Short mmCIF file of C-alpha atoms in Angstrom, two decimals:
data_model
loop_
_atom_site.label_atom_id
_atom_site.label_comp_id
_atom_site.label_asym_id
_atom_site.label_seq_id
_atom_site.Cartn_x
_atom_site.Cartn_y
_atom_site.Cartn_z
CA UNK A 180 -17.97 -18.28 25.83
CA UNK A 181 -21.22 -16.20 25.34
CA UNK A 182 -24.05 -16.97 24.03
CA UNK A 183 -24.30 -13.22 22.65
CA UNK A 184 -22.03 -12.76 19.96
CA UNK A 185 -20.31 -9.49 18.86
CA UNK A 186 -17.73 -7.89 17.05
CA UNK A 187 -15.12 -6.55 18.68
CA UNK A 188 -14.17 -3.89 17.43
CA UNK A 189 -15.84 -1.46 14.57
CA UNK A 190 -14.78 1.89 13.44
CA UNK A 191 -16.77 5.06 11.98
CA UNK A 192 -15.82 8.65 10.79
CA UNK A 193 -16.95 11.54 12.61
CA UNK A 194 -20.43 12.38 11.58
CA UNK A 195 -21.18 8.76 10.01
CA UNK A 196 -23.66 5.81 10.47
CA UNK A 197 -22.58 2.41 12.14
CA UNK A 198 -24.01 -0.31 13.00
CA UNK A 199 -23.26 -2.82 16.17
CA UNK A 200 -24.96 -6.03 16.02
CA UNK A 201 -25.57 -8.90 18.67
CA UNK A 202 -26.12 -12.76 17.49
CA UNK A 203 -27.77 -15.21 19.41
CA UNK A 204 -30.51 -17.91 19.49
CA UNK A 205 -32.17 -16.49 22.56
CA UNK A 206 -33.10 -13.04 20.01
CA UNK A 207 -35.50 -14.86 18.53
CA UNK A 208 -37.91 -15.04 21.52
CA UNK A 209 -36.02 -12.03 23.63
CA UNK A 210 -34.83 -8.29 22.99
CA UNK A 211 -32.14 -7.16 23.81
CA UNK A 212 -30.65 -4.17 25.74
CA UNK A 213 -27.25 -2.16 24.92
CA UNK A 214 -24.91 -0.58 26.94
CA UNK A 215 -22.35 2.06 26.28
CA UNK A 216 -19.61 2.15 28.77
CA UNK A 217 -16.38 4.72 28.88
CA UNK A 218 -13.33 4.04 30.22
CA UNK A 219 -13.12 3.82 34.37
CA UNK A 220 -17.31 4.55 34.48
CA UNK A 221 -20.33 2.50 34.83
CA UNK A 222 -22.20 0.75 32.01
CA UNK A 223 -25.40 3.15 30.72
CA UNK A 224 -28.55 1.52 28.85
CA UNK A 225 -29.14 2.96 26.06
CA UNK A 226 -31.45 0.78 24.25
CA UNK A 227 -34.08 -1.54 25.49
CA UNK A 228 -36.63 -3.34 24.16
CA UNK A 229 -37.84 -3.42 20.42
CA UNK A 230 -36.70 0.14 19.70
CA UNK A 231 -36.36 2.43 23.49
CA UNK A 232 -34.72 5.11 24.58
CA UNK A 233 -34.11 6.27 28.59
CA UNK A 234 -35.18 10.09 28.11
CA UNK A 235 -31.49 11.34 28.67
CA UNK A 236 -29.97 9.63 25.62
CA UNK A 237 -30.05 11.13 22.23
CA UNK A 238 -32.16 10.21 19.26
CA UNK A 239 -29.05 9.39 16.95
CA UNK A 240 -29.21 6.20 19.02
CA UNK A 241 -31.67 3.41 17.67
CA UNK A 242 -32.17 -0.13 18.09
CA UNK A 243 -33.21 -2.83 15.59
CA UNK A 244 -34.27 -6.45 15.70
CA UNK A 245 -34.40 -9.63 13.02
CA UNK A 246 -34.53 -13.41 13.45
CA UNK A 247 -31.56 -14.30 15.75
CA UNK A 248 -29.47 -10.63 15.54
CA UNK A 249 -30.25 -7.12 17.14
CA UNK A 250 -28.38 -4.10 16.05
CA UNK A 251 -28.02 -1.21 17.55
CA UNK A 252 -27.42 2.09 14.87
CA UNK A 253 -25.74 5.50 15.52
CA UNK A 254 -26.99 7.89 12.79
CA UNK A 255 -23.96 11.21 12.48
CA UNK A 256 -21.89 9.15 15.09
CA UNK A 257 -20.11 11.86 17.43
CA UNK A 258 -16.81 12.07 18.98
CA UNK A 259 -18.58 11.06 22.69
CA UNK A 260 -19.88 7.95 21.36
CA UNK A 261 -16.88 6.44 21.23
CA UNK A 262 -16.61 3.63 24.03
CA UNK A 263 -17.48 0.02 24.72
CA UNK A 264 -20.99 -1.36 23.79
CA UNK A 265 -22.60 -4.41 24.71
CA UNK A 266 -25.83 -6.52 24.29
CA UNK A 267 -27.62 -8.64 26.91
CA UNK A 268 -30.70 -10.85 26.90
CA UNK A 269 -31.86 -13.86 28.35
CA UNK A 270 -30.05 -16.51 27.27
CA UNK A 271 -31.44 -19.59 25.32
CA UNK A 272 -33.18 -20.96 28.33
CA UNK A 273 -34.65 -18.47 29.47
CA UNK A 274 -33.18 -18.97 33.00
CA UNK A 275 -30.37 -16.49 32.91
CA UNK A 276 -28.96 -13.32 31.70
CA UNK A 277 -26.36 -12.55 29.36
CA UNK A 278 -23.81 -10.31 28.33
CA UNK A 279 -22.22 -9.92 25.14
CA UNK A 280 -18.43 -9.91 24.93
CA UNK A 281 -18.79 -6.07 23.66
CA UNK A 282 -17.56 -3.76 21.12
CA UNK A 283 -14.95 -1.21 20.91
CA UNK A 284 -15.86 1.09 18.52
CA UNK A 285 -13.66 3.87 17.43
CA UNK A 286 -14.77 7.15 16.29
CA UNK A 287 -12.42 8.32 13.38
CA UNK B 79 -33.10 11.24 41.16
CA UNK B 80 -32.62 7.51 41.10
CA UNK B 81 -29.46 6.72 42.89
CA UNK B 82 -27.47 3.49 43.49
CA UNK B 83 -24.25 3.87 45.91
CA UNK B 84 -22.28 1.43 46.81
CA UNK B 85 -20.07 0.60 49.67
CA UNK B 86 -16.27 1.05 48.81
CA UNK B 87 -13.03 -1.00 47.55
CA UNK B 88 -12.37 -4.04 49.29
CA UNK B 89 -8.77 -6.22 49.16
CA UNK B 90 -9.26 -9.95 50.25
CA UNK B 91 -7.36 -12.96 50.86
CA UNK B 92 -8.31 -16.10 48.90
CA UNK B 93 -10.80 -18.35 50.52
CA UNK B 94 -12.40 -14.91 52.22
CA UNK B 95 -15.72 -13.62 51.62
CA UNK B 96 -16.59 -10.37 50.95
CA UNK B 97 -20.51 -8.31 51.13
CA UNK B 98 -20.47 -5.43 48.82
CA UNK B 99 -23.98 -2.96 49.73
CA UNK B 100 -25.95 -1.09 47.19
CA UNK B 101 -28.32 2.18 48.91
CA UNK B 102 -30.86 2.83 46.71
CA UNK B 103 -32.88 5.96 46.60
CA UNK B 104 -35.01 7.74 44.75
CA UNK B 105 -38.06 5.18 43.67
CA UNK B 106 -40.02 2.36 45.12
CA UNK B 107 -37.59 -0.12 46.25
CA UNK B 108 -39.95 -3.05 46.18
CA UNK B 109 -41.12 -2.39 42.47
CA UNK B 110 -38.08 -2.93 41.06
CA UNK B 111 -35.15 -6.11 41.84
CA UNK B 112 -31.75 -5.49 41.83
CA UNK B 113 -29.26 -7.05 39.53
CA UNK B 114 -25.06 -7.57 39.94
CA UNK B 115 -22.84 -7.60 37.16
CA UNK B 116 -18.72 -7.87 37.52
CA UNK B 117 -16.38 -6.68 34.82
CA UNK B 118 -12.59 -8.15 35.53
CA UNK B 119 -9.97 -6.16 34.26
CA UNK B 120 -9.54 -5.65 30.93
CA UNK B 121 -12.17 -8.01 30.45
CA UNK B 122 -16.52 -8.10 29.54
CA UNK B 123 -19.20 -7.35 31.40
CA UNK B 124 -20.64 -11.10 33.28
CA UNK B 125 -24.37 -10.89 34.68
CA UNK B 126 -24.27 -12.27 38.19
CA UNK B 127 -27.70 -13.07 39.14
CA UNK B 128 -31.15 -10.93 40.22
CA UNK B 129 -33.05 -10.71 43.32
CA UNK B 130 -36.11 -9.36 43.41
CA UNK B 131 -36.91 -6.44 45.73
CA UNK B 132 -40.39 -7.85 46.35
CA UNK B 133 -40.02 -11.01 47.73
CA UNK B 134 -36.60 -11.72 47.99
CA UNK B 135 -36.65 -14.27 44.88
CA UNK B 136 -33.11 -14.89 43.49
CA UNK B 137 -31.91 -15.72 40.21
CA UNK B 138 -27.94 -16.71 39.93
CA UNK B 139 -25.35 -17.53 37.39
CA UNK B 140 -25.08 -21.42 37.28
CA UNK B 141 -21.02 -20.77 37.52
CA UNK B 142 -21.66 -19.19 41.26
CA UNK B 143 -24.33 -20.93 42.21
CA UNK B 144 -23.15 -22.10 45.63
CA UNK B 145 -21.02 -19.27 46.18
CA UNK B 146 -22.88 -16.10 45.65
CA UNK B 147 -25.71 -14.96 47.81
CA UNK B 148 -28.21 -11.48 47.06
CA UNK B 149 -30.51 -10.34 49.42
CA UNK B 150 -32.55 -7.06 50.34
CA UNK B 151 -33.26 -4.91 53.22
CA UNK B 152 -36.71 -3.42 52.49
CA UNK B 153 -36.85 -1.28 55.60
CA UNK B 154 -33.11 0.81 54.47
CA UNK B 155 -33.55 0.05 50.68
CA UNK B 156 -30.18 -1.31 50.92
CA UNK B 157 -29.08 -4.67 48.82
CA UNK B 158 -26.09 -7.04 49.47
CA UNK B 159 -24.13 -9.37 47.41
CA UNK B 160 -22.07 -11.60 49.46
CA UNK B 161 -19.20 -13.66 47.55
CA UNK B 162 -17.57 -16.52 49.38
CA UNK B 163 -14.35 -18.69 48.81
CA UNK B 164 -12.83 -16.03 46.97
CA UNK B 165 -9.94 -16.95 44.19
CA UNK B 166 -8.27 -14.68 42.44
CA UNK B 167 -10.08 -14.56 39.10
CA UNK B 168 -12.97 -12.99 41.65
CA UNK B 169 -10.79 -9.62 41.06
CA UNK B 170 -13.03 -7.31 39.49
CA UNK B 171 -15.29 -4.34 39.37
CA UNK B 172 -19.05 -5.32 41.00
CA UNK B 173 -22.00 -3.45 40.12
CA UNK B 174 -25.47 -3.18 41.13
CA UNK B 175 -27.65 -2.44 38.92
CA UNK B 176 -31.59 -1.31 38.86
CA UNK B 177 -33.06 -4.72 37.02
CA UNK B 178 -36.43 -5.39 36.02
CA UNK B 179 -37.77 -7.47 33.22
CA UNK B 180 -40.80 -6.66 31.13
CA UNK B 181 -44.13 -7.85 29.77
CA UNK B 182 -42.09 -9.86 27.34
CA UNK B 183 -39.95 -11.32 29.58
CA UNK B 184 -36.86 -9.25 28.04
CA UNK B 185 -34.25 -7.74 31.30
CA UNK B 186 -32.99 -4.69 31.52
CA UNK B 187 -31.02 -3.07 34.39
CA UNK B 188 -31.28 0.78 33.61
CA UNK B 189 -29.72 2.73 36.68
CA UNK B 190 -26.29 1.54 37.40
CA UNK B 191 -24.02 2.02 41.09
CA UNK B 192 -20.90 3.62 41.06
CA UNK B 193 -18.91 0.27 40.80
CA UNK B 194 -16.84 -1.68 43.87
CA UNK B 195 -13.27 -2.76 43.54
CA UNK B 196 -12.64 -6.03 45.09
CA UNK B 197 -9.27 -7.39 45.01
CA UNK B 198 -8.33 -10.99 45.71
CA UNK B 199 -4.58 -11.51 46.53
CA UNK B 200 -2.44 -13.32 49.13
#
C-alpha cells in the first residue's frame, strides 16, 4: 500500500475546475510533485514544489499545499487533460520516494 | 534539448537479470542523479531508487534492496539499472527519469526516457 493516498478516479465537464488531492504524513515536512501521464507515454511533471510550473505546461495547472494533503487544481479543465495523475514525495522517513496510486480523471 | 533514451524491450526468463541503459544528453550529467521508476501493467507508478550522477551515491526501494543495482558512466553520460533474479511480477515498463531533490529536501524527476519493456516469462 502507499503511503500517498489518492482518489481514483474524478470526473469534470469540459471547461470546469477540479481538484486532485494527495494524503500523506510525509506532506507535512515534504512537497509534493504531480504527474500527468496518457495512455502508452511517459509520466510528465507538471507540478513541483510549493506552487511550480516546467515552462512548457500551461497556467490552468496549479498546485496547492495544507497540513498532511497537496492538491493539484485545473482551472477551465480541457479535453487534453484528461489522463492519469499522480503525487510523489518522500515518504514518512525521509529515506525513500513515493508514488501515489494515481487518478483517472475523466474529462466530460 | 534535454533527452533521456533508453535501450529497447527486453523478454527474460525467471531467475535472469536484465541492464536496461539510459543516454542522457543535453545538460550537465553530473549536476543532476538519475532516478528509475516501473509501472506494471495496468498498474501505478513504483519509485525504484536514485543514484546520484556525482558520486555514484544510491538510494533504493527497501523491497529491491538486494536485487537492484544503479550506476553511472560519467565519461558517455549513460546510466544503468541492472535487475537480478527476475520473477514474473518484474514485468513492467522501466523508466529513467532526470531526479534531483531541492533545498527542501522535496524530489522531483522532471525529464522522463522513453520507457523499456521488460518481460519476464518462461
Amino acid at each position: 500500500s502507499s503511503e500517498l493516498t489518492q482518489d481514483p478516479a474524478v470526473s469534470v465537464a469540459l471547461g470546469q475546475t477540479v481538484r486532485i488531492t494527495c494524503q500523506g504524513d510525509s506532506l507535512r515536512s515534504y512537497y509534493a510533485s504531480w504527474y500527468q501521464q496518457k495512455p502508452g507515454q511517459a509520466p510528465v511533471l507538471v507540478i513541483y514544489g510549493k506552487n511550480n510550473r516546467p515552462s512548457e505546461i500551461p497556467d490552468r495547472f496549479s498546485g496547492s499545499n495544507s497540513g498532511n494533503t497537496a492538491s493539484l487544481t485545473i482551472t477551465g479543465a480541457q479535453a487534453e487533460d484528461e489522463a492519469d495523475y499522480y503525487c510523489n514525495s518522500r515518504d514518512s522517513s525521509g529515506d525513500s520516494v513515493v508514488f501515489g496510486g494515481g487518478t483517472k480523471l475523466t474529462v466530460l | 534539448q534535454v533527452q533521456l533514451v533508453q535501450s529497447g524491450v527486453e523478454v527474460k526468463k525467471p531467475g535472469a537479470s536484465v541492464k536496461v541503459s539510459c543516454k542522457t544528453s543535453g545538460y550537465t550529467f553530473t549536476s543532476y542523479g538519475i532516478s528509475w521508476v516501473r509501472q506494471a501493467p495496468g498498474q501505478g507508478l513504483e519509485w525504484m531508487g536514485w543514484i546520484s550522477a556525482y558520486n555514484g551515491d544510491t538510494n533504493y526501494a527497501q523491497k529491491l534492496q538486494g536485487r537492484v543495482t544503479m550506476t553511472t558512466d560519467t565519461s558517455t553520460s549513460l546510466a544503468y539499472m541492472e535487475l537480478r533474479s527476475l520473477r514474473s511480477d518484474d514485468t513492467a515498463v522501466y523508466y529513467c527519469a532526470r531526479g534531483l531533490y531541492d533545498s527542501s529536501g522535496s524530489s522531483r524527476m522532471d525529464v522522463w526516457g522513453q520507457g523499456t519493456t521488460v518481460t519476464v516469462s518462461s
